[in-house]
PDB file of C-alpha atoms in Angstrom:
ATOM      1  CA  UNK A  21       0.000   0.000   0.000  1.00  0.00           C
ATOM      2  CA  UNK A  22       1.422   3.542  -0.696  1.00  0.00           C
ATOM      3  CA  UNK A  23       2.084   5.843   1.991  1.00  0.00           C
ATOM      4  CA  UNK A  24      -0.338   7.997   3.644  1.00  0.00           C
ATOM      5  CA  UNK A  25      -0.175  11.141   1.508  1.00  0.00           C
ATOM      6  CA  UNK A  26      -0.870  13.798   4.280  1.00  0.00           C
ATOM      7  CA  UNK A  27       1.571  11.769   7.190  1.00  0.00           C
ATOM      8  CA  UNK A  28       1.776  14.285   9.671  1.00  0.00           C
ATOM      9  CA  UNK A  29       0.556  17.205   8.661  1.00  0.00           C
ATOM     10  CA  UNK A  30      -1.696  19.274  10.536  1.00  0.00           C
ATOM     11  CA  UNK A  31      -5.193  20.365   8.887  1.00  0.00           C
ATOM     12  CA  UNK A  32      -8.339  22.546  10.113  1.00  0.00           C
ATOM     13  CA  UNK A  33     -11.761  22.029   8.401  1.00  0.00           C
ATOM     14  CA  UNK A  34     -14.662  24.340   8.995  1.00  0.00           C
ATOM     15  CA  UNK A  35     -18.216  22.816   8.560  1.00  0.00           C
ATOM     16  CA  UNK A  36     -16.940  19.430  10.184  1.00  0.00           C
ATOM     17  CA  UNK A  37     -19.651  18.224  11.399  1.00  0.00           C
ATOM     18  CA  UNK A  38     -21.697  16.832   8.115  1.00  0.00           C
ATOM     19  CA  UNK A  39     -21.711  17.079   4.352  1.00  0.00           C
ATOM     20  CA  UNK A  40     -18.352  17.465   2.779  1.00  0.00           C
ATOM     21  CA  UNK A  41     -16.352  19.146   5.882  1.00  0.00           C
ATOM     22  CA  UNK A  42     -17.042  15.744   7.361  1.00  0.00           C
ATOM     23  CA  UNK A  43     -15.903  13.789   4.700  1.00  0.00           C
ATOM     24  CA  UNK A  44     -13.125  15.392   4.472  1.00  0.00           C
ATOM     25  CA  UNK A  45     -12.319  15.111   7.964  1.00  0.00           C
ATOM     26  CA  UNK A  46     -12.612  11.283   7.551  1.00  0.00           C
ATOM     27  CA  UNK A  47     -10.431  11.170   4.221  1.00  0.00           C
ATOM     28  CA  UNK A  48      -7.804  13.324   6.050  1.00  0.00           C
ATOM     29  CA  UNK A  49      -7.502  11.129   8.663  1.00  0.00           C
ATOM     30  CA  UNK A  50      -6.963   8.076   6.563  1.00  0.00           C
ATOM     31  CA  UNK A  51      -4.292  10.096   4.759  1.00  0.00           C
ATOM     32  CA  UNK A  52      -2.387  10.272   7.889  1.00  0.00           C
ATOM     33  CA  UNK A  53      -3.486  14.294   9.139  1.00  0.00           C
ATOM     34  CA  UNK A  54      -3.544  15.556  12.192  1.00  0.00           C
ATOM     35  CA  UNK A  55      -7.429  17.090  12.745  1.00  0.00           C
ATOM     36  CA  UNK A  56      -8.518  20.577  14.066  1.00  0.00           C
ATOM     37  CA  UNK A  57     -12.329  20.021  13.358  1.00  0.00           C
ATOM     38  CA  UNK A  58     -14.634  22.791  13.505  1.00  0.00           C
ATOM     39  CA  UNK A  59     -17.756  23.573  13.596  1.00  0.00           C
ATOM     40  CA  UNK A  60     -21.368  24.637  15.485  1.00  0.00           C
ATOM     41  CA  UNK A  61     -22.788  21.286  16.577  1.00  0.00           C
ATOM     42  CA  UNK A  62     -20.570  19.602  19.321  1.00  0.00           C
ATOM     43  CA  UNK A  63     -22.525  16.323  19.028  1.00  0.00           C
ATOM     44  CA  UNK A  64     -22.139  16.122  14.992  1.00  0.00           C
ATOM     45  CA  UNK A  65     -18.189  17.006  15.689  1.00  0.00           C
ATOM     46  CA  UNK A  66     -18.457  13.996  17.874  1.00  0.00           C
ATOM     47  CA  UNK A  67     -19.431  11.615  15.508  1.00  0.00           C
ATOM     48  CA  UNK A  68     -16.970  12.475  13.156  1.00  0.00           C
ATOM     49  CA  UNK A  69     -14.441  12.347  15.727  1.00  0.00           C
ATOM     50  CA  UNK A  70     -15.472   8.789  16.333  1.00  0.00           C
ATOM     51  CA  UNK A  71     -14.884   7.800  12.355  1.00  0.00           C
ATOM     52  CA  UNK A  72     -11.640   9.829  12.594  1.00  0.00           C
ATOM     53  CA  UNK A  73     -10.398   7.683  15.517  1.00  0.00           C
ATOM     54  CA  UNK A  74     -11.551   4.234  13.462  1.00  0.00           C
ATOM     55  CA  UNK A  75      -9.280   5.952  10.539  1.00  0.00           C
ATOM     56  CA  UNK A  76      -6.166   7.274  12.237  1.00  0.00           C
ATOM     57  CA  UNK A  77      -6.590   5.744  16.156  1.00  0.00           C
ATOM     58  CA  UNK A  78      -5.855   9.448  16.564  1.00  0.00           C
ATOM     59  CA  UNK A  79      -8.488  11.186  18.116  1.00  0.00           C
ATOM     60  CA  UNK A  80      -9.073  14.901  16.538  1.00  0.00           C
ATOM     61  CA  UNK A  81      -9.367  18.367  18.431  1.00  0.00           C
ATOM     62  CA  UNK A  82     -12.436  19.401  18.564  1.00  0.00           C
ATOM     63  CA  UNK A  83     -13.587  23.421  18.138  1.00  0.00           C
ATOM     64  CA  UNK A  84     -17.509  23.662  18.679  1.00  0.00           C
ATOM     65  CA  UNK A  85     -17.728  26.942  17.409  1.00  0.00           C
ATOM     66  CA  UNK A  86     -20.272  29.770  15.765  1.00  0.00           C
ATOM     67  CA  UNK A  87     -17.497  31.264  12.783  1.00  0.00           C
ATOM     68  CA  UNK A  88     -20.244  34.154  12.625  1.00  0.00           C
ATOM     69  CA  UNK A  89     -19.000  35.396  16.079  1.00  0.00           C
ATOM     70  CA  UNK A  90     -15.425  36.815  14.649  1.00  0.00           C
ATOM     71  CA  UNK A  91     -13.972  37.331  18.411  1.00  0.00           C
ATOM     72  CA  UNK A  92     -14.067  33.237  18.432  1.00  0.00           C
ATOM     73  CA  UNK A  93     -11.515  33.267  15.558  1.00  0.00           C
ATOM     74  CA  UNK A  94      -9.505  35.714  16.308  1.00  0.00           C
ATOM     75  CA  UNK A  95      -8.576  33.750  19.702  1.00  0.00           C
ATOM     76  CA  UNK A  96      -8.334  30.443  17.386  1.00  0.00           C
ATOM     77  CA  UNK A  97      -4.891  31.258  16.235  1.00  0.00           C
ATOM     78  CA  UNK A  98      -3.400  31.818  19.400  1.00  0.00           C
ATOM     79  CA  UNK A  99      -4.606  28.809  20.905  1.00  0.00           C
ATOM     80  CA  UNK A 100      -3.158  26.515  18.272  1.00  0.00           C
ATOM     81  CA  UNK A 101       0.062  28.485  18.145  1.00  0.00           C
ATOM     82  CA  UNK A 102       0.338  27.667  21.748  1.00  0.00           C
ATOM     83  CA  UNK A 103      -0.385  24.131  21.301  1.00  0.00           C
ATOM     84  CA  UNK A 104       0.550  23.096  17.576  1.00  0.00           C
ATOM     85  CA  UNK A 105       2.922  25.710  16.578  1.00  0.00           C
ATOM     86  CA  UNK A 106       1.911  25.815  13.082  1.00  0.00           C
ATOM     87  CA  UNK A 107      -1.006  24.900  10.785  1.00  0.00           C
ATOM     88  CA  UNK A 108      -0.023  22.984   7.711  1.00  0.00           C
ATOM     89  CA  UNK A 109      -3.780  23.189   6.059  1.00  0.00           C
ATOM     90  CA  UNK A 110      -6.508  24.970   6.211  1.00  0.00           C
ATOM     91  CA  UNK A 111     -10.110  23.882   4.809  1.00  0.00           C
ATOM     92  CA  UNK A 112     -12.541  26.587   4.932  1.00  0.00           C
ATOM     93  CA  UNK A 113     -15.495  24.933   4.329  1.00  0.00           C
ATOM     94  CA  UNK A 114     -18.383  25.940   5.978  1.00  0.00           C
ATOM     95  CA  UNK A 115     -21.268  28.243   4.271  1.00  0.00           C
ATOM     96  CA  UNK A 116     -24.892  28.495   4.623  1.00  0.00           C
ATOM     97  CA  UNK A 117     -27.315  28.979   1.620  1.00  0.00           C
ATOM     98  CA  UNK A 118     -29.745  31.678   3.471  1.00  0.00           C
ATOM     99  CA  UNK A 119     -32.686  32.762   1.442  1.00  0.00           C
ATOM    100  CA  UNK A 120     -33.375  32.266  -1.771  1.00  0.00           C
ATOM    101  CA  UNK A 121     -35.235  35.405  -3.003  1.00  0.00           C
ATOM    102  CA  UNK A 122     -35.462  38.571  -5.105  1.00  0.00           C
ATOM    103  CA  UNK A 123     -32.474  40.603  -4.303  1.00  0.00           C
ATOM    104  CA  UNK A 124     -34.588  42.965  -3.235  1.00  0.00           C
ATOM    105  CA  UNK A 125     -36.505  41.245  -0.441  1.00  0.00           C
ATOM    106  CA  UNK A 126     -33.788  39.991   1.507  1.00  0.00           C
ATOM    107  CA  UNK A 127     -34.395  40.435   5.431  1.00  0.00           C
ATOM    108  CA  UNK A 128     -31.518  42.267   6.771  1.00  0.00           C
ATOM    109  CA  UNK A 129     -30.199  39.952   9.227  1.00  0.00           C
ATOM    110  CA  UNK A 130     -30.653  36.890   6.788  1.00  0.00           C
ATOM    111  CA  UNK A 131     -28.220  38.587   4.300  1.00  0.00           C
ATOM    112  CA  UNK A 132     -25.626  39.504   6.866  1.00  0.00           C
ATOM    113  CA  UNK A 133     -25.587  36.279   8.495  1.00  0.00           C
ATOM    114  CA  UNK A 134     -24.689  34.562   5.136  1.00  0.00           C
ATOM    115  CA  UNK A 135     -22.338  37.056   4.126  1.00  0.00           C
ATOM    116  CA  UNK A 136     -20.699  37.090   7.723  1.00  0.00           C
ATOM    117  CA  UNK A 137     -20.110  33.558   7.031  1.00  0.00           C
ATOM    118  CA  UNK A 138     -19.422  32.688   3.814  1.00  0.00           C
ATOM    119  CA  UNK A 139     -16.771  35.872   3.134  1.00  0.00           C
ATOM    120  CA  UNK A 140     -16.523  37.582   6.534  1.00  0.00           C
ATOM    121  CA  UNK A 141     -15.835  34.228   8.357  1.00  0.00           C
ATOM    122  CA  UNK A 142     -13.382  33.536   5.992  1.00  0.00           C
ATOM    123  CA  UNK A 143     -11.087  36.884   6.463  1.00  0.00           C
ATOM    124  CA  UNK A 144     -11.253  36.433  10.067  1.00  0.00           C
ATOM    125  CA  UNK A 145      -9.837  32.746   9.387  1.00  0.00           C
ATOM    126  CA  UNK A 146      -6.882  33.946   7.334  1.00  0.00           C
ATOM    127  CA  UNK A 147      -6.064  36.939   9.660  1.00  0.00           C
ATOM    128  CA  UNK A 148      -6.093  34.843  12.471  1.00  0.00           C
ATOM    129  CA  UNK A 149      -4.193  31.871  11.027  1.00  0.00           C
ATOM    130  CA  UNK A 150      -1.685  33.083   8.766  1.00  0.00           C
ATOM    131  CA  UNK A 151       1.181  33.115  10.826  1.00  0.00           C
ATOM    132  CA  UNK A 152       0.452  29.630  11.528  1.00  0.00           C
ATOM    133  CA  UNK A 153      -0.005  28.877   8.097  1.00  0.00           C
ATOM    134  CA  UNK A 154       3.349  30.663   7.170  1.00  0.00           C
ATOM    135  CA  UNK A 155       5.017  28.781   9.886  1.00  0.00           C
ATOM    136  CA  UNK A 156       4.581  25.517   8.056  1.00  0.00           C
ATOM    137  CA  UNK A 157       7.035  24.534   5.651  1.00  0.00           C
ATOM    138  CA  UNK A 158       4.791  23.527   3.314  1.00  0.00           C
ATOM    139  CA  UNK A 159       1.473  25.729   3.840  1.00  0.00           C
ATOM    140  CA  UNK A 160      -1.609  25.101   2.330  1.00  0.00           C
ATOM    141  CA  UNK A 161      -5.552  27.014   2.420  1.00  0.00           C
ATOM    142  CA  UNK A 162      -8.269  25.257   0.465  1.00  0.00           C
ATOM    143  CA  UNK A 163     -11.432  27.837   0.159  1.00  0.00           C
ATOM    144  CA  UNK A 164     -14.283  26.043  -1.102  1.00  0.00           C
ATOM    145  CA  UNK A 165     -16.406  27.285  -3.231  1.00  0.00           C
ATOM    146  CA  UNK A 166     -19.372  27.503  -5.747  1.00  0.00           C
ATOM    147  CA  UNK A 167     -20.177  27.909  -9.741  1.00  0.00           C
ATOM    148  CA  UNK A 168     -23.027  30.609  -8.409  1.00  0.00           C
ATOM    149  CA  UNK A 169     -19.835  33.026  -6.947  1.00  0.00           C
ATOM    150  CA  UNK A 170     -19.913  33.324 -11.750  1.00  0.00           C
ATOM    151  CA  UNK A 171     -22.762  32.378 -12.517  1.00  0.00           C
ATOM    152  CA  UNK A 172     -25.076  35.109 -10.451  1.00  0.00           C
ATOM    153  CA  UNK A 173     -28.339  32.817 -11.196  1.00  0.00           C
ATOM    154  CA  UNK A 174     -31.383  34.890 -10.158  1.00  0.00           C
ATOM    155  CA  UNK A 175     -32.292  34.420  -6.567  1.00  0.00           C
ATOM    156  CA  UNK A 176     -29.376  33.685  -5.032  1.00  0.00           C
ATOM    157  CA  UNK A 177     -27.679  37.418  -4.313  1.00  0.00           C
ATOM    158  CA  UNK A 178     -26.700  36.688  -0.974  1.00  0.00           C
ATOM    159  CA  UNK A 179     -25.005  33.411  -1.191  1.00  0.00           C
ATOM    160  CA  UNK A 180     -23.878  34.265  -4.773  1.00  0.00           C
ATOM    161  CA  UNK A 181     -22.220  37.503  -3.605  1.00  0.00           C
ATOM    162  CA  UNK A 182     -20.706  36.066  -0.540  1.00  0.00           C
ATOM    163  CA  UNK A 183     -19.046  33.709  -2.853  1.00  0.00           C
ATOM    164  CA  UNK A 184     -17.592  36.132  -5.634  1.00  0.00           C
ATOM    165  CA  UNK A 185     -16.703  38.377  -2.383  1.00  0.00           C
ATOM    166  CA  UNK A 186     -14.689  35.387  -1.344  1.00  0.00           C
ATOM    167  CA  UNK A 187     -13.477  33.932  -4.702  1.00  0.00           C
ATOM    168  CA  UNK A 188     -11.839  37.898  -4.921  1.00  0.00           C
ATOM    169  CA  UNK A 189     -10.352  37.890  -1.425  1.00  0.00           C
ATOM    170  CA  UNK A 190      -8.682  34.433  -1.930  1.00  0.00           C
ATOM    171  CA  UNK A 191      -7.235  35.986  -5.583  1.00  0.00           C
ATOM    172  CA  UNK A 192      -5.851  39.246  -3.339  1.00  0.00           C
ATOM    173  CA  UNK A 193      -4.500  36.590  -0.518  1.00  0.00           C
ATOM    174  CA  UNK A 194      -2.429  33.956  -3.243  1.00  0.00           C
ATOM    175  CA  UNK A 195      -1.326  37.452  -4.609  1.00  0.00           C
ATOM    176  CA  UNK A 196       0.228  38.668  -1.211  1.00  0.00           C
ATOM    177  CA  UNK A 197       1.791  35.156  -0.218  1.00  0.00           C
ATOM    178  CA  UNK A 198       3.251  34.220  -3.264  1.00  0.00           C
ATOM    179  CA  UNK A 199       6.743  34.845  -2.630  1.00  0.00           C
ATOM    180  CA  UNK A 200       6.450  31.796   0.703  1.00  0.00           C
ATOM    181  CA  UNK A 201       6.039  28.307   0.748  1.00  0.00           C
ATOM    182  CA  UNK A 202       2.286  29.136   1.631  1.00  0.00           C
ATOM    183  CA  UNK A 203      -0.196  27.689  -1.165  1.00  0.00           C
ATOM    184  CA  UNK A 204      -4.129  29.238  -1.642  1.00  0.00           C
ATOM    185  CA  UNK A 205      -6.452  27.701  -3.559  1.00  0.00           C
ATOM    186  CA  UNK A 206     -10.192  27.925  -4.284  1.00  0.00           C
ATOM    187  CA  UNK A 207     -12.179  24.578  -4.975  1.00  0.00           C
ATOM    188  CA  UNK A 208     -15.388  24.136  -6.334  1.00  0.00           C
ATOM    189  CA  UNK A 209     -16.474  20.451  -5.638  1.00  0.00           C
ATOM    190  CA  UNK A 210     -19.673  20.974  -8.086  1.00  0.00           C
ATOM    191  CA  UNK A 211     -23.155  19.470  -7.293  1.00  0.00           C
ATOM    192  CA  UNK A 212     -22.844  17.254  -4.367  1.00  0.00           C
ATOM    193  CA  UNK A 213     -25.889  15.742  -2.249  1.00  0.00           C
ATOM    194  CA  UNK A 214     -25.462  17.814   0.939  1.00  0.00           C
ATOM    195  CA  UNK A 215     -27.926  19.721   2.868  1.00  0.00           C
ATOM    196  CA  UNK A 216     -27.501  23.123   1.532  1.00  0.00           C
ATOM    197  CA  UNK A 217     -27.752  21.744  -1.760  1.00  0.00           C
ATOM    198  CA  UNK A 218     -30.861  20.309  -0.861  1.00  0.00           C
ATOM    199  CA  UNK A 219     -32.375  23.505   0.426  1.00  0.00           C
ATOM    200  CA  UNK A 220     -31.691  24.830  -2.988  1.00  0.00           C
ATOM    201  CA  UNK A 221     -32.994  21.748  -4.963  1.00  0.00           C
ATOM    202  CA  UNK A 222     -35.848  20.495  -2.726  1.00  0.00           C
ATOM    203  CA  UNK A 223     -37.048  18.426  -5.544  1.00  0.00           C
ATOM    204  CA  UNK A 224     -33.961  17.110  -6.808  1.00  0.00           C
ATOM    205  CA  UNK A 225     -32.751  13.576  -6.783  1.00  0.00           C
ATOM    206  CA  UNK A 226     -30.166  13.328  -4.961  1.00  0.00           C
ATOM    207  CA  UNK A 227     -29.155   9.586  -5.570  1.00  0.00           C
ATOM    208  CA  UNK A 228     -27.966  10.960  -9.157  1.00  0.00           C
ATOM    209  CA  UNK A 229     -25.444  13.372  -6.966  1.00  0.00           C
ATOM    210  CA  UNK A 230     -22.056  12.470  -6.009  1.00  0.00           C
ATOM    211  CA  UNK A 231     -21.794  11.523  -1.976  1.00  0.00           C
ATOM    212  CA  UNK A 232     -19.557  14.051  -0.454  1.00  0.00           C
ATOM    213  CA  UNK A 233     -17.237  11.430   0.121  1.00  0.00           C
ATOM    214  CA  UNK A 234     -16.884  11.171  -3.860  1.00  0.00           C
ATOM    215  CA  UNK A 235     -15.462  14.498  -4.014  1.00  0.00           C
ATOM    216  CA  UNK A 236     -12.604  14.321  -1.388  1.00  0.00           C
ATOM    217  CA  UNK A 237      -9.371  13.529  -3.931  1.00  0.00           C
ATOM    218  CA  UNK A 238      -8.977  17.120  -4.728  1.00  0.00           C
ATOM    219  CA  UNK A 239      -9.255  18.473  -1.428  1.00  0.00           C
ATOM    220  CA  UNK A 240      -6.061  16.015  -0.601  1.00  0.00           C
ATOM    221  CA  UNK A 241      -4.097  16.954  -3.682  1.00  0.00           C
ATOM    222  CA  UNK A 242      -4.238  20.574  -3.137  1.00  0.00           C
ATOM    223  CA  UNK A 243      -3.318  20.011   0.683  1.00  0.00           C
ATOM    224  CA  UNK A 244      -0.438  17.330   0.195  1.00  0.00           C
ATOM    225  CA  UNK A 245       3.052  19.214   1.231  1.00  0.00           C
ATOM    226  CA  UNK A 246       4.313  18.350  -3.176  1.00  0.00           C
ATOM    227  CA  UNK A 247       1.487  20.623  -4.574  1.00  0.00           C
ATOM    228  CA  UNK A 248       2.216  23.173  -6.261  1.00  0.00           C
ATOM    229  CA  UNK A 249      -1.068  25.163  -7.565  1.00  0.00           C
ATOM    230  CA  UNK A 250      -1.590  28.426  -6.324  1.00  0.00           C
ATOM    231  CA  UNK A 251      -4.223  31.336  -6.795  1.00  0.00           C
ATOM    232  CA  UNK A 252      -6.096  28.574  -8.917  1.00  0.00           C
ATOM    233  CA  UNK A 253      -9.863  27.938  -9.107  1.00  0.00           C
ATOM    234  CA  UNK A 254     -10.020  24.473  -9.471  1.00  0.00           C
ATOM    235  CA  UNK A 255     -13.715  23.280 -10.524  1.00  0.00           C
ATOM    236  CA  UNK A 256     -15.408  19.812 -10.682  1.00  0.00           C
ATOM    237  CA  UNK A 257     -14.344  16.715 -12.825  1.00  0.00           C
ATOM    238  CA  UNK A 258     -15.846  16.605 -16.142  1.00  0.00           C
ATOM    239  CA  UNK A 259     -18.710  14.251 -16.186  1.00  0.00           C
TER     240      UNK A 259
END
């Protein structure tokens, strides 16, 4: 059998608790990573903990955390500098759909909640973790994100925009780092049969969707230590 491709290495994933933050989480672990798992729902961080132990026998560290309240990730970095030292990936995974609705009829607090955490949530993650992520010898930031950040289909400003806010943050951040070890990518795992894809497609079938742990093999190539892609956007497999 081939060596675990991530041996090692230290990674945080947002969203950990379901969908493809969890998968990844559980693919990670079988690739040898050391796991920083975040997310709101302590008892869905749980389970995936338990899978992650069955993969690694390592047991993961576990952040039950709101990424909307931006104090909470500003004190993330200097926690795991204390304890870790350095961050060798970071998966910033979690999002929320919000409404889906004339751009026009957007409650207020609906449309900042999804744009504090699908872009805000985000900056605070790479201000606070940088240094970590510099720290590493062989940095690497996965952003995940979505064909509506260019597509702008009608009804979906606030997720949309969040997404093209983040896409162009990510662009300014691989600009700014390019001269260090530090890799940033965006990823776009396509359709995938997740929650917040079934929000969106309520009458979809999702048994013709890839699982989310179909879509993992990217996320490990772009956070093995040999990559060398940066400022890309890397989409979806052809079909």
């Amino acid at each position: 059998m081939s060596a675990p491709r991530l041996e090692g290495r230290i990674a945080l994933v947002t969203g950990a608790s379901r969908g493809i933050g969890a998968a990844v989480a559980r693919r990670f672990a079988a690739e040898g990573a050391r796991l920083i798992l975040v997310a709101r729902t302590t008892g869905g961080l749980e389970e995936v903990d338990d899978a992650v132990q069955r993969a690694s026998g390592e047991p993961a560290t576990l952040v039950p955390m709101d990424l909307r309240e931006g104090a909470q990730i500003d004190r993330l970095g200097g926690a795991l500098a204390e304890r870790f030292g350095r961050l060798d990936i970071l998966v910033a995974n979690a999002a929320m759909l919000g409404q889906l609705s004339p751009a026009g009829h957007y409650a207020p607090d609906e449309w900042e909640a999804t744009l504090a955490l699908n872009l805000g949530a985000n900056w605070r993650l790479i201000r606070s973790l940088d240094p970590l992520l510099r720290a590493s010898p062989a940095g690497r930031a996965i952003f995940v994100t979505a064909a509506a950040a260019q597509d702008s289909p009608a009804f979906w400003g606030a997720y949309a925009a969040s997404k093209a806010g983040l896409e162009a943050l990510v662009r300014c951040y691989a600009a700014e780092v390019r001269r260090s070890p530090l890799r940033v990518n965006l990823l776009d795992p396509g359709p995938v049969a997740t929650e917040l894809r079934r929000r969106a497609y309520p009458g979809e079938d999702a048994s013709r969707l890839p699982a989310p742990d179909d879509v993992t093999e990217p996320f490990v190539a772009l956070a093995e230590a040999s990559c060398e892609d940066h400022g890309a956007r890397i989409g979806p497999p052809a079909p």
